[in-house]
Amino acid sequence: GRQLALLTLSDMHQSAFAADRRLSGSAALKVLSWLPFVSTQVHGLVDGANDVDVVSAEGEKLVRAASACANASHGNYVDLPTLKLLADQVNLSRNALSGRVRSASGLIGPIHRARVALNDQITVLNGLLGDGSHALMFAQDFLGARGPKTYFVAGLNNSEMRDQGAVLSWALLHVNNGNFTMSNASSVGTISLSSPAAPVSDPGTKLVFGPLEPTRIWQSVNAVGDFPTSAKWMMAMYAKARGQQVDGVLGVDVVTLENILRVVGAVRIPTVRKN
């Protein structure tokens, strides 16, 4: 949908730019702006056209940066240089939109309604750009921009009456400089433990979840419903089972896979036949 978005933003940009030029160059509006009440409406109209112009222009830049990254990436490789350029553009666009939420005080009628609606949209955009900036910073480090990393991937079901599904399978994700590979998935039975890998130090957690042996039994490791805690335990459990340290843990359940496939499209599995 990037191409369609780019066309829509381009039309929006051209229309807003033309409106901004006409309003800024209007002799009649300049004369009317001498009147105190009318001046507020004129400036509100001019500011609105200019803000839409800036928003659409920044949108075009963002879509182009995202497309450049997508086009440079393929298969099991994410192009980190263009990903960084996308992150830089997100920050530039965020700066360009900062301060674009303007007061609607004194504006009336359609000018007031347009300003309020535009403020709402810019507020949402600023929030999305802030989230996007944090996500892209994380993505670069996660994908091995600073060197190779290995993550433990926990395969979860989503049928438990608790916050997270039971850990039933596992695999390793290796990343380095944007390249990533995944080991074959295996049952957690292949890394079973005969004794706990770490103590359950919190008294309350130990009282409630201790009998489930969450630092020994993989199916119980995330019964606590707190993934950071579960992740630390899984790292310790895998290290004890295989003598290997990992840099982090990913939890993947059926819902996660469903959302991923919505983005990347269908995946053909030779051993699974579609009914």
PDB file of C-alpha atoms in Angstrom:
ATOM      1  CA  GLY A   1       0.000   0.000   0.000  1.00  0.00           C
ATOM      2  CA  ARG A   2       2.994   2.349   0.027  1.00  0.00           C
ATOM      3  CA  GLN A   3       2.563   3.410  -3.599  1.00  0.00           C
ATOM      4  CA  LEU A   4      -1.085   4.289  -3.085  1.00  0.00           C
ATOM      5  CA  ALA A   5      -0.212   6.169   0.097  1.00  0.00           C
ATOM      6  CA  LEU A   6       2.485   8.087  -1.771  1.00  0.00           C
ATOM      7  CA  LEU A   7       0.063   9.107  -4.528  1.00  0.00           C
ATOM      8  CA  THR A   8      -2.515  10.243  -1.967  1.00  0.00           C
ATOM      9  CA  LEU A   9       0.065  12.225  -0.015  1.00  0.00           C
ATOM     10  CA  SER A  10       1.417  13.788  -3.208  1.00  0.00           C
ATOM     11  CA  ASP A  11      -2.056  15.014  -4.204  1.00  0.00           C
ATOM     12  CA  MET A  12      -2.602  16.286  -0.675  1.00  0.00           C
ATOM     13  CA  HIS A  13       0.773  18.056  -0.708  1.00  0.00           C
ATOM     14  CA  GLN A  14       0.172  19.751  -4.053  1.00  0.00           C
ATOM     15  CA  SER A  15      -3.304  20.926  -3.041  1.00  0.00           C
ATOM     16  CA  ALA A  16      -2.133  22.225   0.325  1.00  0.00           C
ATOM     17  CA  PHE A  17       0.894  23.937  -1.218  1.00  0.00           C
ATOM     18  CA  ALA A  18      -1.296  25.651  -3.831  1.00  0.00           C
ATOM     19  CA  ALA A  19      -3.774  26.749  -1.154  1.00  0.00           C
ATOM     20  CA  ASP A  20      -0.949  28.049   1.014  1.00  0.00           C
ATOM     21  CA  ARG A  21       0.429  30.068  -1.908  1.00  0.00           C
ATOM     22  CA  ARG A  22      -2.975  31.549  -2.764  1.00  0.00           C
ATOM     23  CA  LEU A  23      -3.762  32.464   0.834  1.00  0.00           C
ATOM     24  CA  SER A  24      -0.339  33.941   1.532  1.00  0.00           C
ATOM     25  CA  GLY A  25      -0.430  35.998  -1.668  1.00  0.00           C
ATOM     26  CA  SER A  26      -4.017  37.215  -1.415  1.00  0.00           C
ATOM     27  CA  ALA A  27      -4.202  41.002  -1.305  1.00  0.00           C
ATOM     28  CA  ALA A  28      -7.802  40.877  -0.059  1.00  0.00           C
ATOM     29  CA  LEU A  29      -6.861  38.704   2.915  1.00  0.00           C
ATOM     30  CA  LYS A  30      -3.949  40.994   3.733  1.00  0.00           C
ATOM     31  CA  VAL A  31      -6.340  43.920   3.896  1.00  0.00           C
ATOM     32  CA  LEU A  32      -8.863  41.974   5.988  1.00  0.00           C
ATOM     33  CA  SER A  33      -6.116  40.865   8.366  1.00  0.00           C
ATOM     34  CA  TRP A  34      -5.938  44.447   9.598  1.00  0.00           C
ATOM     35  CA  LEU A  35      -9.273  43.904  11.353  1.00  0.00           C
ATOM     36  CA  PRO A  36      -8.667  42.294  14.791  1.00  0.00           C
ATOM     37  CA  PHE A  37     -11.382  39.607  14.712  1.00  0.00           C
ATOM     38  CA  VAL A  38     -10.969  38.846  11.020  1.00  0.00           C
ATOM     39  CA  SER A  39      -7.204  38.728  11.439  1.00  0.00           C
ATOM     40  CA  THR A  40      -7.581  35.737  13.782  1.00  0.00           C
ATOM     41  CA  GLN A  41      -9.599  33.869  11.178  1.00  0.00           C
ATOM     42  CA  VAL A  42      -7.165  34.729   8.373  1.00  0.00           C
ATOM     43  CA  HIS A  43      -4.149  33.582  10.345  1.00  0.00           C
ATOM     44  CA  GLY A  44      -5.992  30.426  11.387  1.00  0.00           C
ATOM     45  CA  LEU A  45      -6.751  29.656   7.749  1.00  0.00           C
ATOM     46  CA  VAL A  46      -3.198  30.348   6.572  1.00  0.00           C
ATOM     47  CA  ASP A  47      -1.657  28.336   9.421  1.00  0.00           C
ATOM     48  CA  GLY A  48      -3.976  25.403   8.686  1.00  0.00           C
ATOM     49  CA  ALA A  49      -3.039  25.280   4.993  1.00  0.00           C
ATOM     50  CA  ASN A  50       0.654  25.545   5.856  1.00  0.00           C
ATOM     51  CA  ASP A  51       0.407  22.771   8.452  1.00  0.00           C
ATOM     52  CA  VAL A  52      -1.350  20.420   6.034  1.00  0.00           C
ATOM     53  CA  ASP A  53       1.368  21.221   3.487  1.00  0.00           C
ATOM     54  CA  VAL A  54       4.103  20.283   5.974  1.00  0.00           C
ATOM     55  CA  VAL A  55       2.320  17.134   7.198  1.00  0.00           C
ATOM     56  CA  SER A  56       1.807  15.793   3.667  1.00  0.00           C
ATOM     57  CA  ALA A  57       5.378  16.642   2.640  1.00  0.00           C
ATOM     58  CA  GLU A  58       6.778  14.793   5.645  1.00  0.00           C
ATOM     59  CA  GLY A  59       4.462  11.874   4.887  1.00  0.00           C
ATOM     60  CA  GLU A  60       5.936  11.599   1.399  1.00  0.00           C
ATOM     61  CA  LYS A  61       9.460  11.556   2.810  1.00  0.00           C
ATOM     62  CA  LEU A  62       8.554   8.833   5.296  1.00  0.00           C
ATOM     63  CA  VAL A  63       6.926   6.598   2.689  1.00  0.00           C
ATOM     64  CA  ARG A  64       9.921   6.975   0.358  1.00  0.00           C
ATOM     65  CA  ALA A  65      12.328   6.125   3.190  1.00  0.00           C
ATOM     66  CA  ALA A  66      10.264   3.070   4.157  1.00  0.00           C
ATOM     67  CA  SER A  67      10.122   1.908   0.533  1.00  0.00           C
ATOM     68  CA  ALA A  68      13.884   2.315   0.146  1.00  0.00           C
ATOM     69  CA  CYS A  69      14.449   0.083   3.179  1.00  0.00           C
ATOM     70  CA  ALA A  70      11.910  -2.483   1.994  1.00  0.00           C
ATOM     71  CA  ASN A  71      13.416  -2.582  -1.500  1.00  0.00           C
ATOM     72  CA  ALA A  72      16.955  -3.000  -0.163  1.00  0.00           C
ATOM     73  CA  SER A  73      15.903  -5.820   2.179  1.00  0.00           C
ATOM     74  CA  HIS A  74      15.052  -9.359   1.162  1.00  0.00           C
ATOM     75  CA  GLY A  75      14.487 -12.832   2.579  1.00  0.00           C
ATOM     76  CA  ASN A  76      16.433 -13.140   5.804  1.00  0.00           C
ATOM     77  CA  TYR A  77      18.204  -9.788   5.434  1.00  0.00           C
ATOM     78  CA  VAL A  78      17.186  -6.317   6.615  1.00  0.00           C
ATOM     79  CA  ASP A  79      19.309  -3.534   5.135  1.00  0.00           C
ATOM     80  CA  LEU A  80      20.590  -1.629   8.165  1.00  0.00           C
ATOM     81  CA  PRO A  81      21.909   1.469   6.328  1.00  0.00           C
ATOM     82  CA  THR A  82      18.482   2.235   4.825  1.00  0.00           C
ATOM     83  CA  LEU A  83      16.829   1.262   8.115  1.00  0.00           C
ATOM     84  CA  LYS A  84      18.964   3.912   9.818  1.00  0.00           C
ATOM     85  CA  LEU A  85      17.978   6.444   7.136  1.00  0.00           C
ATOM     86  CA  LEU A  86      14.335   5.610   7.865  1.00  0.00           C
ATOM     87  CA  ALA A  87      14.952   6.132  11.591  1.00  0.00           C
ATOM     88  CA  ASP A  88      16.647   9.476  10.845  1.00  0.00           C
ATOM     89  CA  GLN A  89      13.701  10.544   8.680  1.00  0.00           C
ATOM     90  CA  VAL A  90      11.241   9.623  11.422  1.00  0.00           C
ATOM     91  CA  ASN A  91      13.113  11.904  13.815  1.00  0.00           C
ATOM     92  CA  LEU A  92      13.291  14.711  11.232  1.00  0.00           C
ATOM     93  CA  SER A  93       9.566  14.437  10.534  1.00  0.00           C
ATOM     94  CA  ARG A  94       8.824  14.363  14.236  1.00  0.00           C
ATOM     95  CA  ASN A  95      10.761  17.603  14.668  1.00  0.00           C
ATOM     96  CA  ALA A  96       8.986  19.146  11.672  1.00  0.00           C
ATOM     97  CA  LEU A  97       5.579  18.398  13.202  1.00  0.00           C
ATOM     98  CA  SER A  98       6.450  19.518  16.713  1.00  0.00           C
ATOM     99  CA  GLY A  99       4.737  22.808  17.497  1.00  0.00           C
ATOM    100  CA  ARG A 100       2.154  22.262  14.740  1.00  0.00           C
ATOM    101  CA  VAL A 101      -0.629  21.733  17.269  1.00  0.00           C
ATOM    102  CA  ARG A 102      -1.996  25.256  17.471  1.00  0.00           C
ATOM    103  CA  SER A 103      -4.668  26.852  19.635  1.00  0.00           C
ATOM    104  CA  ALA A 104      -8.161  26.968  18.132  1.00  0.00           C
ATOM    105  CA  SER A 105      -9.133  29.780  20.509  1.00  0.00           C
ATOM    106  CA  GLY A 106     -10.866  32.647  18.702  1.00  0.00           C
ATOM    107  CA  LEU A 107     -11.548  30.661  15.557  1.00  0.00           C
ATOM    108  CA  ILE A 108     -15.148  30.110  14.496  1.00  0.00           C
ATOM    109  CA  GLY A 109     -17.221  27.899  12.215  1.00  0.00           C
ATOM    110  CA  PRO A 110     -15.455  25.628   9.706  1.00  0.00           C
ATOM    111  CA  ILE A 111     -12.062  27.193  10.432  1.00  0.00           C
ATOM    112  CA  HIS A 112     -12.395  26.199  14.112  1.00  0.00           C
ATOM    113  CA  ARG A 113     -13.594  22.681  13.262  1.00  0.00           C
ATOM    114  CA  ALA A 114     -10.769  22.195  10.753  1.00  0.00           C
ATOM    115  CA  ARG A 115      -8.170  23.368  13.283  1.00  0.00           C
ATOM    116  CA  VAL A 116      -9.455  21.030  15.990  1.00  0.00           C
ATOM    117  CA  ALA A 117      -9.520  18.075  13.573  1.00  0.00           C
ATOM    118  CA  LEU A 118      -6.025  18.895  12.324  1.00  0.00           C
ATOM    119  CA  ASN A 119      -4.721  19.174  15.883  1.00  0.00           C
ATOM    120  CA  ASP A 120      -6.148  15.745  16.683  1.00  0.00           C
ATOM    121  CA  GLN A 121      -4.464  14.206  13.644  1.00  0.00           C
ATOM    122  CA  ILE A 122      -1.104  15.855  14.318  1.00  0.00           C
ATOM    123  CA  THR A 123      -1.235  14.700  17.945  1.00  0.00           C
ATOM    124  CA  VAL A 124      -1.785  11.125  16.763  1.00  0.00           C
ATOM    125  CA  LEU A 125       1.008  11.446  14.191  1.00  0.00           C
ATOM    126  CA  ASN A 126       3.438  12.809  16.772  1.00  0.00           C
ATOM    127  CA  GLY A 127       2.666   9.866  19.039  1.00  0.00           C
ATOM    128  CA  LEU A 128       3.160   7.363  16.214  1.00  0.00           C
ATOM    129  CA  LEU A 129       6.416   8.981  15.177  1.00  0.00           C
ATOM    130  CA  GLY A 130       7.648   8.852  18.771  1.00  0.00           C
ATOM    131  CA  ASP A 131       6.810   5.153  19.000  1.00  0.00           C
ATOM    132  CA  GLY A 132       8.349   4.565  15.579  1.00  0.00           C
ATOM    133  CA  SER A 133      11.570   6.273  16.587  1.00  0.00           C
ATOM    134  CA  HIS A 134      11.932   4.038  19.661  1.00  0.00           C
ATOM    135  CA  ALA A 135      11.057   0.922  17.652  1.00  0.00           C
ATOM    136  CA  LEU A 136      13.577   1.676  14.893  1.00  0.00           C
ATOM    137  CA  MET A 137      16.335   2.368  17.406  1.00  0.00           C
ATOM    138  CA  PHE A 138      15.586  -0.971  19.044  1.00  0.00           C
ATOM    139  CA  ALA A 139      15.365  -2.749  15.670  1.00  0.00           C
ATOM    140  CA  GLN A 140      18.876  -1.708  14.653  1.00  0.00           C
ATOM    141  CA  ASP A 141      20.425  -3.092  17.830  1.00  0.00           C
ATOM    142  CA  PHE A 142      18.163  -6.161  17.751  1.00  0.00           C
ATOM    143  CA  LEU A 143      19.247  -6.967  14.177  1.00  0.00           C
ATOM    144  CA  GLY A 144      22.938  -6.959  15.081  1.00  0.00           C
ATOM    145  CA  ALA A 145      24.045  -3.451  14.153  1.00  0.00           C
ATOM    146  CA  ARG A 146      26.588  -3.668  16.989  1.00  0.00           C
ATOM    147  CA  GLY A 147      27.612  -7.248  16.399  1.00  0.00           C
ATOM    148  CA  PRO A 148      26.181 -10.775  16.378  1.00  0.00           C
ATOM    149  CA  LYS A 149      23.463 -11.777  18.813  1.00  0.00           C
ATOM    150  CA  THR A 150      21.559 -14.949  19.597  1.00  0.00           C
ATOM    151  CA  TYR A 151      18.003 -15.041  20.910  1.00  0.00           C
ATOM    152  CA  PHE A 152      16.047 -17.895  22.456  1.00  0.00           C
ATOM    153  CA  VAL A 153      12.687 -18.201  20.704  1.00  0.00           C
ATOM    154  CA  ALA A 154       9.990 -19.705  22.908  1.00  0.00           C
ATOM    155  CA  GLY A 155       7.065 -21.236  21.063  1.00  0.00           C
ATOM    156  CA  LEU A 156       3.876 -20.726  23.085  1.00  0.00           C
ATOM    157  CA  ASN A 157       0.394 -22.113  22.827  1.00  0.00           C
ATOM    158  CA  ASN A 158      -2.452 -19.669  23.460  1.00  0.00           C
ATOM    159  CA  SER A 159      -4.867 -21.955  25.281  1.00  0.00           C
ATOM    160  CA  GLU A 160      -3.810 -21.490  28.893  1.00  0.00           C
ATOM    161  CA  MET A 161      -6.002 -19.784  31.504  1.00  0.00           C
ATOM    162  CA  ARG A 162      -3.181 -17.378  32.335  1.00  0.00           C
ATOM    163  CA  ASP A 163      -1.430 -14.338  30.888  1.00  0.00           C
ATOM    164  CA  GLN A 164       0.883 -16.353  28.604  1.00  0.00           C
ATOM    165  CA  GLY A 165       0.708 -19.712  26.873  1.00  0.00           C
ATOM    166  CA  ALA A 166       2.861 -22.632  27.963  1.00  0.00           C
ATOM    167  CA  VAL A 167       6.331 -22.925  26.405  1.00  0.00           C
ATOM    168  CA  LEU A 168       6.171 -26.087  24.288  1.00  0.00           C
ATOM    169  CA  SER A 169       8.932 -25.630  21.712  1.00  0.00           C
ATOM    170  CA  TRP A 170      12.091 -23.643  21.181  1.00  0.00           C
ATOM    171  CA  ALA A 171      14.535 -22.461  18.531  1.00  0.00           C
ATOM    172  CA  LEU A 172      17.483 -20.090  18.265  1.00  0.00           C
ATOM    173  CA  LEU A 173      17.507 -16.886  16.234  1.00  0.00           C
ATOM    174  CA  HIS A 174      20.964 -15.712  15.133  1.00  0.00           C
ATOM    175  CA  VAL A 175      21.378 -12.119  13.886  1.00  0.00           C
ATOM    176  CA  ASN A 176      24.360 -10.142  12.649  1.00  0.00           C
ATOM    177  CA  ASN A 177      24.463  -6.902  10.660  1.00  0.00           C
ATOM    178  CA  GLY A 178      20.916  -7.343   9.433  1.00  0.00           C
ATOM    179  CA  ASN A 179      21.240 -11.008   8.489  1.00  0.00           C
ATOM    180  CA  PHE A 180      19.224 -13.499  10.502  1.00  0.00           C
ATOM    181  CA  THR A 181      18.893 -17.272  10.570  1.00  0.00           C
ATOM    182  CA  MET A 182      16.710 -19.577  12.622  1.00  0.00           C
ATOM    183  CA  SER A 183      17.587 -23.043  13.864  1.00  0.00           C
ATOM    184  CA  ASN A 184      15.102 -25.889  13.499  1.00  0.00           C
ATOM    185  CA  ALA A 185      12.440 -25.859  16.185  1.00  0.00           C
ATOM    186  CA  SER A 186      12.514 -28.605  18.801  1.00  0.00           C
ATOM    187  CA  SER A 187      10.374 -29.713  21.704  1.00  0.00           C
ATOM    188  CA  VAL A 188      11.326 -28.360  25.111  1.00  0.00           C
ATOM    189  CA  GLY A 189      11.728 -32.012  26.057  1.00  0.00           C
ATOM    190  CA  THR A 190      15.142 -31.850  24.360  1.00  0.00           C
ATOM    191  CA  ILE A 191      16.357 -29.289  26.923  1.00  0.00           C
ATOM    192  CA  SER A 192      14.603 -30.617  30.038  1.00  0.00           C
ATOM    193  CA  LEU A 193      16.239 -30.001  33.410  1.00  0.00           C
ATOM    194  CA  SER A 194      16.553 -32.243  36.441  1.00  0.00           C
ATOM    195  CA  SER A 195      16.999 -29.349  38.878  1.00  0.00           C
ATOM    196  CA  PRO A 196      16.098 -25.625  38.956  1.00  0.00           C
ATOM    197  CA  ALA A 197      18.336 -23.289  36.971  1.00  0.00           C
ATOM    198  CA  ALA A 198      17.745 -20.342  39.309  1.00  0.00           C
ATOM    199  CA  PRO A 199      16.061 -19.719  42.656  1.00  0.00           C
ATOM    200  CA  VAL A 200      12.678 -18.014  42.860  1.00  0.00           C
ATOM    201  CA  SER A 201      13.825 -15.197  45.093  1.00  0.00           C
ATOM    202  CA  ASP A 202      10.646 -13.151  45.554  1.00  0.00           C
ATOM    203  CA  PRO A 203       8.721 -14.562  48.568  1.00  0.00           C
ATOM    204  CA  GLY A 204       5.268 -13.886  47.076  1.00  0.00           C
ATOM    205  CA  THR A 205       6.178 -15.376  43.716  1.00  0.00           C
ATOM    206  CA  LYS A 206       7.705 -18.383  45.454  1.00  0.00           C
ATOM    207  CA  LEU A 207       4.604 -18.903  47.581  1.00  0.00           C
ATOM    208  CA  VAL A 208       2.184 -18.797  44.634  1.00  0.00           C
ATOM    209  CA  PHE A 209       4.235 -20.268  41.794  1.00  0.00           C
ATOM    210  CA  GLY A 210       7.014 -22.177  43.555  1.00  0.00           C
ATOM    211  CA  PRO A 211       5.154 -25.532  43.471  1.00  0.00           C
ATOM    212  CA  LEU A 212       5.025 -25.290  39.654  1.00  0.00           C
ATOM    213  CA  GLU A 213       8.862 -25.255  39.561  1.00  0.00           C
ATOM    214  CA  PRO A 214       8.994 -22.428  36.990  1.00  0.00           C
ATOM    215  CA  THR A 215      12.793 -22.415  36.806  1.00  0.00           C
ATOM    216  CA  ARG A 216      12.968 -26.139  36.004  1.00  0.00           C
ATOM    217  CA  ILE A 217       9.829 -27.015  34.036  1.00  0.00           C
ATOM    218  CA  TRP A 218       9.561 -25.187  30.713  1.00  0.00           C
ATOM    219  CA  GLN A 219       5.765 -25.401  30.586  1.00  0.00           C
ATOM    220  CA  SER A 220       5.650 -23.507  33.892  1.00  0.00           C
ATOM    221  CA  VAL A 221       8.362 -20.922  33.261  1.00  0.00           C
ATOM    222  CA  ASN A 222       5.955 -18.132  32.287  1.00  0.00           C
ATOM    223  CA  ALA A 223       3.068 -18.982  34.594  1.00  0.00           C
ATOM    224  CA  VAL A 224       3.938 -15.817  36.542  1.00  0.00           C
ATOM    225  CA  GLY A 225       2.520 -13.647  33.737  1.00  0.00           C
ATOM    226  CA  ASP A 226       5.531 -11.295  33.797  1.00  0.00           C
ATOM    227  CA  PHE A 227       7.577 -11.794  30.633  1.00  0.00           C
ATOM    228  CA  PRO A 228      10.775  -9.995  31.785  1.00  0.00           C
ATOM    229  CA  THR A 229      10.917 -12.382  34.745  1.00  0.00           C
ATOM    230  CA  SER A 230      10.098 -15.391  32.568  1.00  0.00           C
ATOM    231  CA  ALA A 231      12.740 -14.320  30.035  1.00  0.00           C
ATOM    232  CA  LYS A 232      15.478 -14.152  32.687  1.00  0.00           C
ATOM    233  CA  TRP A 233      14.506 -17.593  33.890  1.00  0.00           C
ATOM    234  CA  MET A 234      14.499 -19.004  30.343  1.00  0.00           C
ATOM    235  CA  MET A 235      17.956 -17.580  29.695  1.00  0.00           C
ATOM    236  CA  ALA A 236      19.231 -19.267  32.857  1.00  0.00           C
ATOM    237  CA  MET A 237      17.438 -22.533  32.038  1.00  0.00           C
ATOM    238  CA  TYR A 238      18.822 -22.694  28.500  1.00  0.00           C
ATOM    239  CA  ALA A 239      22.319 -21.871  29.744  1.00  0.00           C
ATOM    240  CA  LYS A 240      22.094 -24.746  32.216  1.00  0.00           C
ATOM    241  CA  ALA A 241      20.664 -27.151  29.637  1.00  0.00           C
ATOM    242  CA  ARG A 242      23.092 -26.380  26.798  1.00  0.00           C
ATOM    243  CA  GLY A 243      25.931 -24.396  28.382  1.00  0.00           C
ATOM    244  CA  GLN A 244      25.259 -21.460  26.058  1.00  0.00           C
ATOM    245  CA  GLN A 245      24.312 -17.887  26.888  1.00  0.00           C
ATOM    246  CA  VAL A 246      21.720 -16.054  24.791  1.00  0.00           C
ATOM    247  CA  ASP A 247      21.190 -12.319  24.464  1.00  0.00           C
ATOM    248  CA  GLY A 248      17.437 -12.303  24.906  1.00  0.00           C
ATOM    249  CA  VAL A 249      14.161 -14.189  24.594  1.00  0.00           C
ATOM    250  CA  LEU A 250      11.306 -13.918  22.101  1.00  0.00           C
ATOM    251  CA  GLY A 251       7.880 -15.339  22.852  1.00  0.00           C
ATOM    252  CA  VAL A 252       5.873 -16.370  19.783  1.00  0.00           C
ATOM    253  CA  ASP A 253       2.319 -17.699  19.926  1.00  0.00           C
ATOM    254  CA  VAL A 254      -0.387 -18.412  17.353  1.00  0.00           C
ATOM    255  CA  VAL A 255      -1.739 -14.857  17.494  1.00  0.00           C
ATOM    256  CA  THR A 256       1.750 -13.443  16.861  1.00  0.00           C
ATOM    257  CA  LEU A 257       2.215 -15.698  13.847  1.00  0.00           C
ATOM    258  CA  GLU A 258      -1.178 -14.658  12.508  1.00  0.00           C
ATOM    259  CA  ASN A 259      -0.218 -10.992  12.687  1.00  0.00           C
ATOM    260  CA  ILE A 260       3.182 -11.629  11.065  1.00  0.00           C
ATOM    261  CA  LEU A 261       1.568 -13.502   8.173  1.00  0.00           C
ATOM    262  CA  ARG A 262      -0.790 -10.586   7.602  1.00  0.00           C
ATOM    263  CA  VAL A 263       2.309  -8.523   6.811  1.00  0.00           C
ATOM    264  CA  VAL A 264       4.563 -10.977   4.951  1.00  0.00           C
ATOM    265  CA  GLY A 265       1.863 -13.037   3.240  1.00  0.00           C
ATOM    266  CA  ALA A 266       1.179 -16.770   3.251  1.00  0.00           C
ATOM    267  CA  VAL A 267       3.948 -19.272   3.931  1.00  0.00           C
ATOM    268  CA  ARG A 268       3.861 -22.667   2.244  1.00  0.00           C
ATOM    269  CA  ILE A 269       4.706 -25.636   4.465  1.00  0.00           C
ATOM    270  CA  PRO A 270       5.275 -28.769   2.347  1.00  0.00           C
ATOM    271  CA  THR A 271       4.120 -31.166   5.072  1.00  0.00           C
ATOM    272  CA  VAL A 272       0.855 -29.305   5.728  1.00  0.00           C
ATOM    273  CA  ARG A 273      -1.994 -29.625   3.255  1.00  0.00           C
ATOM    274  CA  LYS A 274      -4.718 -26.992   2.995  1.00  0.00           C
ATOM    275  CA  ASN A 275      -8.233 -28.412   3.360  1.00  0.00           C
TER     276      ASN A 275
END
